[in-house]
XYZ file of C-alpha atoms in Angstrom:
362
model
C 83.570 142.765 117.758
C 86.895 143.552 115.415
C 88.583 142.416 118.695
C 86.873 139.682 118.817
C 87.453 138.422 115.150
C 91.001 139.512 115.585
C 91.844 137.503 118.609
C 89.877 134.327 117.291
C 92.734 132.742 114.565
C 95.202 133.067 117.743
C 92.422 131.471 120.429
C 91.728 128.467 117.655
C 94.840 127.805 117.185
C 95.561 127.708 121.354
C 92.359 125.469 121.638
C 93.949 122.882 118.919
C 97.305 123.323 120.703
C 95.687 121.802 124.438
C 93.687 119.368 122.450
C 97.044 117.985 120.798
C 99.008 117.978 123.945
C 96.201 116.391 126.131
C 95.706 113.684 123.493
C 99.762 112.814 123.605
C 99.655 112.856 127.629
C 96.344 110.768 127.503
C 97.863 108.003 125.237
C 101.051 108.533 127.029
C 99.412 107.460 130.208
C 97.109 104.552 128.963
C 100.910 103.313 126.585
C 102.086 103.502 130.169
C 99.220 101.495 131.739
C 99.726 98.781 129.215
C 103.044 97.897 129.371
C 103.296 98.278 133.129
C 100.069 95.017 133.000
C 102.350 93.263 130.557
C 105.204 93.672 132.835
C 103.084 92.416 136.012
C 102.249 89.217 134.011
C 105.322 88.214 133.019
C 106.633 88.590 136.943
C 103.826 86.809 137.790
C 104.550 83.906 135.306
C 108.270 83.856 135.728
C 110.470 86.683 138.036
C 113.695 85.033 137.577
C 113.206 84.977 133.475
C 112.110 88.455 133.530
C 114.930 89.967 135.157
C 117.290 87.434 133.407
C 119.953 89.123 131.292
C 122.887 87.612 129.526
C 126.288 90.191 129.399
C 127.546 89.795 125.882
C 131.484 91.364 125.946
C 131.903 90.835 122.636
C 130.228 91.704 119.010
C 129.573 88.569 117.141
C 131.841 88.103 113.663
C 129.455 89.139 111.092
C 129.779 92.566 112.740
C 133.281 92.428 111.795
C 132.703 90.222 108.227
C 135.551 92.562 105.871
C 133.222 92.329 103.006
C 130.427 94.674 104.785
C 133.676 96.948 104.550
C 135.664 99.353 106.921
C 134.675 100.831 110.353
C 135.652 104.233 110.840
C 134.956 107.525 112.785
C 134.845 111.122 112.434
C 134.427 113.806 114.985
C 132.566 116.791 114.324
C 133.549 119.817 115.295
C 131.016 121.850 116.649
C 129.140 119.789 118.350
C 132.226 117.377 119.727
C 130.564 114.350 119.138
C 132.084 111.194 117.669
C 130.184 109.315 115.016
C 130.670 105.726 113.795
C 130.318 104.426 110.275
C 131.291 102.105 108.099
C 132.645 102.591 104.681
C 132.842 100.664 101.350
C 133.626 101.652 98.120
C 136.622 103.966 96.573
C 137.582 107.351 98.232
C 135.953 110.065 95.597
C 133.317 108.028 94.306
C 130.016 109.797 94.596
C 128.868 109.341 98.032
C 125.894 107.166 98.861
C 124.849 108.133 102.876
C 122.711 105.448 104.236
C 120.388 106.484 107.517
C 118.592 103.554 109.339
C 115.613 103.359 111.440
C 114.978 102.158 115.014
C 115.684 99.516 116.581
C 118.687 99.583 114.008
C 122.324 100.525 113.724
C 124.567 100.536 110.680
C 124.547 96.842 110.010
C 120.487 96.983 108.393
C 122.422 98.241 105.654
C 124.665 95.290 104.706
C 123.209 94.291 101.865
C 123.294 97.592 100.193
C 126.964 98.290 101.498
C 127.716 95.034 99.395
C 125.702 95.941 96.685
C 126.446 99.652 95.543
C 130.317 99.840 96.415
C 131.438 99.387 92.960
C 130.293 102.875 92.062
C 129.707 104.799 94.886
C 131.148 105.454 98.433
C 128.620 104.077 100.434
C 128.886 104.848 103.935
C 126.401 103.486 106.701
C 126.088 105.661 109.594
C 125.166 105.201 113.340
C 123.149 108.011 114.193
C 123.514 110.143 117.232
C 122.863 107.923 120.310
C 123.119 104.583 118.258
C 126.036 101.954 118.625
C 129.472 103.218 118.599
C 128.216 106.650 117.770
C 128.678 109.262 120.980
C 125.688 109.280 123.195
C 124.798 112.703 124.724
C 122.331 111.593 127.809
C 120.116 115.210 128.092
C 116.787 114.638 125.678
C 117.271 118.489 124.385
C 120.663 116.981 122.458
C 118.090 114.760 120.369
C 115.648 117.301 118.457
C 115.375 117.617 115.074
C 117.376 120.332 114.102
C 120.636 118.399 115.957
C 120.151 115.335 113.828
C 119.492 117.589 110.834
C 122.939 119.202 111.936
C 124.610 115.877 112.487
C 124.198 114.800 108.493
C 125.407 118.114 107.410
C 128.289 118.267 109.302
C 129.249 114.668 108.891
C 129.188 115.458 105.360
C 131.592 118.184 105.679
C 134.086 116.010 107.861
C 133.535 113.320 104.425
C 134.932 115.908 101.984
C 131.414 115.812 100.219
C 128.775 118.565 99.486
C 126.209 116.680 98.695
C 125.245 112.787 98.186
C 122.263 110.579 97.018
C 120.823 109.707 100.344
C 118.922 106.505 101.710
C 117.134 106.434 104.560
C 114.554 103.787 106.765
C 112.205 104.508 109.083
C 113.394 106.738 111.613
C 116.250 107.649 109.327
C 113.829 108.121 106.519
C 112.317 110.771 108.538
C 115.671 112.660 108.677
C 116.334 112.040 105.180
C 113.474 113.843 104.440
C 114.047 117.208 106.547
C 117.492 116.734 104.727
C 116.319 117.050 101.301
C 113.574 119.709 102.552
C 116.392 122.184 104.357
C 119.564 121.372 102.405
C 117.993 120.518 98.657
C 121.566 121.326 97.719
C 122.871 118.472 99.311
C 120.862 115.587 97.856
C 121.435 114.665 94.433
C 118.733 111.798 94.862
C 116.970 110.965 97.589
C 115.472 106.872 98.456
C 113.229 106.516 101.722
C 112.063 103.336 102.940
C 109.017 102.803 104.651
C 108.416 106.300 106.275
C 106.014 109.135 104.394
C 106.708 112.831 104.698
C 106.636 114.305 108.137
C 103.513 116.355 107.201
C 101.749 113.545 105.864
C 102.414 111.447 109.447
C 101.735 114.062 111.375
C 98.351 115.063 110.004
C 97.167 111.353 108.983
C 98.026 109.932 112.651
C 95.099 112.607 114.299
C 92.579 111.502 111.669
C 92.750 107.491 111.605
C 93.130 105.564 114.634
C 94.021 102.716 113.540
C 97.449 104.360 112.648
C 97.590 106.060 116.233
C 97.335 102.787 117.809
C 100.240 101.297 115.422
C 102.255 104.007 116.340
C 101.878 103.843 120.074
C 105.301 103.299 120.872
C 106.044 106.830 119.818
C 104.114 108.060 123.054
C 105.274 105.466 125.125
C 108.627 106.536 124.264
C 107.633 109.924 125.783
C 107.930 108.357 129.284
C 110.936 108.549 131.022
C 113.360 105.153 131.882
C 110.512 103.037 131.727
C 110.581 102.253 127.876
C 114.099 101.666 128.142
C 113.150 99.045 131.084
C 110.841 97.150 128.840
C 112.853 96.759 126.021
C 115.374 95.003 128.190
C 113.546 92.766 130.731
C 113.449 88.729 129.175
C 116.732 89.254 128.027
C 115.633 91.654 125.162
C 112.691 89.824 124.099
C 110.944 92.574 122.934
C 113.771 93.505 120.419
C 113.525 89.715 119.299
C 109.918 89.856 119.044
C 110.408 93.048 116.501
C 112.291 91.500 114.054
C 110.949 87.818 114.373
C 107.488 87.598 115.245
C 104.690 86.927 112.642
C 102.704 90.409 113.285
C 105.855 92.577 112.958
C 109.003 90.871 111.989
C 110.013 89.643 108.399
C 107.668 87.637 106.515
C 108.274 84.014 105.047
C 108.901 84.762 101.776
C 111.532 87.712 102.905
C 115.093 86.890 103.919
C 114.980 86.609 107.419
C 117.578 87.719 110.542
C 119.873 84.732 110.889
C 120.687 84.065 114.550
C 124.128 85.789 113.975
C 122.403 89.004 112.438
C 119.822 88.808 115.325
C 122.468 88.221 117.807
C 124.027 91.476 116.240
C 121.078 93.922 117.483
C 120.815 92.777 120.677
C 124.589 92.744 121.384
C 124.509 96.309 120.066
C 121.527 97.107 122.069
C 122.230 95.634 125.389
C 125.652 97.680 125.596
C 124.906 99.694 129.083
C 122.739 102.781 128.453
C 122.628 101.783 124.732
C 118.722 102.139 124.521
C 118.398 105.771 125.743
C 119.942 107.600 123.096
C 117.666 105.732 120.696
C 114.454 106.219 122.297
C 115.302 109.944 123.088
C 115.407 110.717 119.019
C 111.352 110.074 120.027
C 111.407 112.130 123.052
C 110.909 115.382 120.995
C 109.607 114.843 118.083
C 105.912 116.446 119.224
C 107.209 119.614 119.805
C 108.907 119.872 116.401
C 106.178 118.477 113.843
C 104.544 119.583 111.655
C 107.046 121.438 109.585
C 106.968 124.889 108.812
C 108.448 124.431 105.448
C 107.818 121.156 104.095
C 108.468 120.962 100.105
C 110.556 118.587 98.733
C 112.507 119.800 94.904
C 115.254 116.835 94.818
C 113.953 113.617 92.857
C 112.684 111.209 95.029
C 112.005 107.444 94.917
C 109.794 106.229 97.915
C 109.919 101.940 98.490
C 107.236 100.958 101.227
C 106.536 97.065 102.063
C 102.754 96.844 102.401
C 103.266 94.105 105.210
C 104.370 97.095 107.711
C 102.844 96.637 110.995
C 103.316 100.341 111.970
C 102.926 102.009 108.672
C 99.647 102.296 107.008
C 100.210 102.213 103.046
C 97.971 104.870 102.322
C 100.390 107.551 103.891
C 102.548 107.096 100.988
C 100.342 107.420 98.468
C 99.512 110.871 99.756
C 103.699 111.765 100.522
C 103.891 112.644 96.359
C 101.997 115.752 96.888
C 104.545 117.108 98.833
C 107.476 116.820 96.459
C 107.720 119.646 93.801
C 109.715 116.649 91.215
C 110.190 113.536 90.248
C 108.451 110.750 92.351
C 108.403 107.188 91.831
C 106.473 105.277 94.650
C 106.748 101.293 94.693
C 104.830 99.043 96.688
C 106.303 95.581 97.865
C 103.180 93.493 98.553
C 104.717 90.544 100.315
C 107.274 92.578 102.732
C 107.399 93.579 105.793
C 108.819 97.193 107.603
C 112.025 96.235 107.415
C 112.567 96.002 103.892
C 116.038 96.489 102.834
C 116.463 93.686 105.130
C 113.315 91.650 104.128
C 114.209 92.552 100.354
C 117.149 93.482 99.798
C 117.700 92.109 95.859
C 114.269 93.542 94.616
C 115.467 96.673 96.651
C 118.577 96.388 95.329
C 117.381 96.306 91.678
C 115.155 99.726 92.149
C 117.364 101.527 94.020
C 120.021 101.082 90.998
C 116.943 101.509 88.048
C 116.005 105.113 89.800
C 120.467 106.582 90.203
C 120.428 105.528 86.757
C 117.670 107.201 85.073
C 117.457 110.735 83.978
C 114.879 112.388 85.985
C 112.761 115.362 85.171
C 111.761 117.763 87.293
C 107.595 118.708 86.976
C 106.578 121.778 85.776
């Protein structure tokens, strides 16, 4: 019977283990099913505009507009890789690191690389995989703990030990196992529309309605196919994204110009430019929750209530996971993509919380 109770905690534990991994492969497969339908339909309505493709050679000029600022590199050197950023702002002005999301690259950040150069070095990265950035192809080079790696390192190459750090979606997720590994390095952190791993990873098993908005994380898990999807119709589903009433910016936010849009899917239809993206996805079960999850740097958290893949209620809970200050502000009118959809009210909060003293809580 002592076996028996002994051997229990390590048989529950197993039992919630299959349950979690047939529930991914399940939704996988019925992700799968779905977008395989949609992709019947639209060969049935049109096969020459599905396959259709334009080659675009060249970037458009607001990729290149000098007052974003300066496009640079840095190769790191354990790993080898080659990252892309670009810079504005003094040399040895306290370093602002900005981390987007997906489908993004460095240039979701152009109204903050305007607005914060005059007192800090603000430097907006392409992560691993993204853009100009080098591109390993194996999945394994995309887990957490390499793009964890990644920001310290690039860091290093910078001249900086530590920096108030920004991050969106996808790179809000990073930004947070920053400030949770290396507290040292983050004299502030901002996140944009993502909550704290833990809080993700435990809300998305209890509320469907968040499991379906997240879908695209299992369908992600498939290989080549994703990839496929996103580029059929001449990347209509990247269009769709950022321009489409259910998910793209709302009326009242400042909305992709054709230039700007013209931007992501030049960036995007680069060949194999979509695999290093999706494969930051292709790992992420295996690595959540977190074993050690607190946060101690002072942390503001922006979320746009509009966002059609984040509920709202995940942030409220996020504040019980940092161990300082927190300042949580809800945008009612914007959408996920909200240092694009708002980036003056973002702007002005983002400068309100570097500026004010914060203490930590007892």
């Amino acid at each position: 019977m002592a076996r028996l109770r002994d051997c229990l905690p390590r048989l529950m534990v197993t039992i919630r283990s299959l349950l979690f991994w047939s529930l991914v492969y399940c939704y996988c497969g019925l992700c799968a099913s779905i977008h395989l339908l949609k992709l019947l339909w639209s060969i049935g309505k049109g096969p020459a505009q599905t396959f259709r493709r334009v080659t675009r050679e060249h970037p458009p000029a607001c990729m290149n507009d000098p007052s974003l600022g300066t496009h640079c590199y840095v190769r790191i050197k354990d790993s080898g890789l080659r990252f892309h950023y670009v810079a504005a702002g003094e040399r040895g002005k306290p370093l602002m690191l900005l981390l987007h999301g997906f489908p993004e690259f460095w240039y979701s950040w152009r109204y903050q690389l305007r607005e914060f150069k005059s007192e800090y070095r603000v430097v907006a990265l392409d992560l691993r995989g993204y853009g100009e950035t080098d591109a390993p192809s194996h999945r394994d080079n995309y887990k957490l703990d390499c793009l964890i790696t990644d920001i310290k390192d690039i860091l290093d190459s910078l001249g900086y030990s530590k920096c108030v750090l920004i991050g969106h979606d996808w790179g809000g997720m990073i930004a947070w196992l920053i400030a949770i590994c290396y507290p040292e390095m983050v004299m502030k952190l901002v996140v944009i529309n993502f909550p704290h791993p833990n809080v993700f990873t435990e809300y998305i098993l209890q509320h469907p309605a968040q499991l379906f908005k997240s879908s695209y994380y299992y369908f992600f898990q498939i290989p080549r196919f994703p990839e496929f999807m996103f580029s059929i119709n001449d990347f209509k589903a990247l269009k769709h994204l950022f321009t489409s009433q259910s998910t793209g910016i709302g009326r009242k936010g400042c909305r992709l110009t054709t230039e700007d849009l013209e931007a992501y899917i030049y960036v995007f239809s680069q060949p194999g430019a979509l695999s290093g993206p999706i494969n930051h996805y292709r790992n992420i079960f295996s690595c959540l929750p977190l074993k050690h999850h607190m946060v101690t740097t002072p942390t503001l958290l922006l979320w746009g209530e509009k966002d059609a893949f984040m509920e709202v209620e995940m942030a409220e809970v996020t504040k019980i996971y940092v161990k300082n200050y927190f300042r949580l502000t809800i945008l009612s009118e914007a959408s996920h993509w909200l240092q694009q959809d708002q980036p003056d009210i973002v702007n002005k909060l983002i400068w309100t919380f570097l500026k004010e003293e914060t203490r930590k809580k007892d």
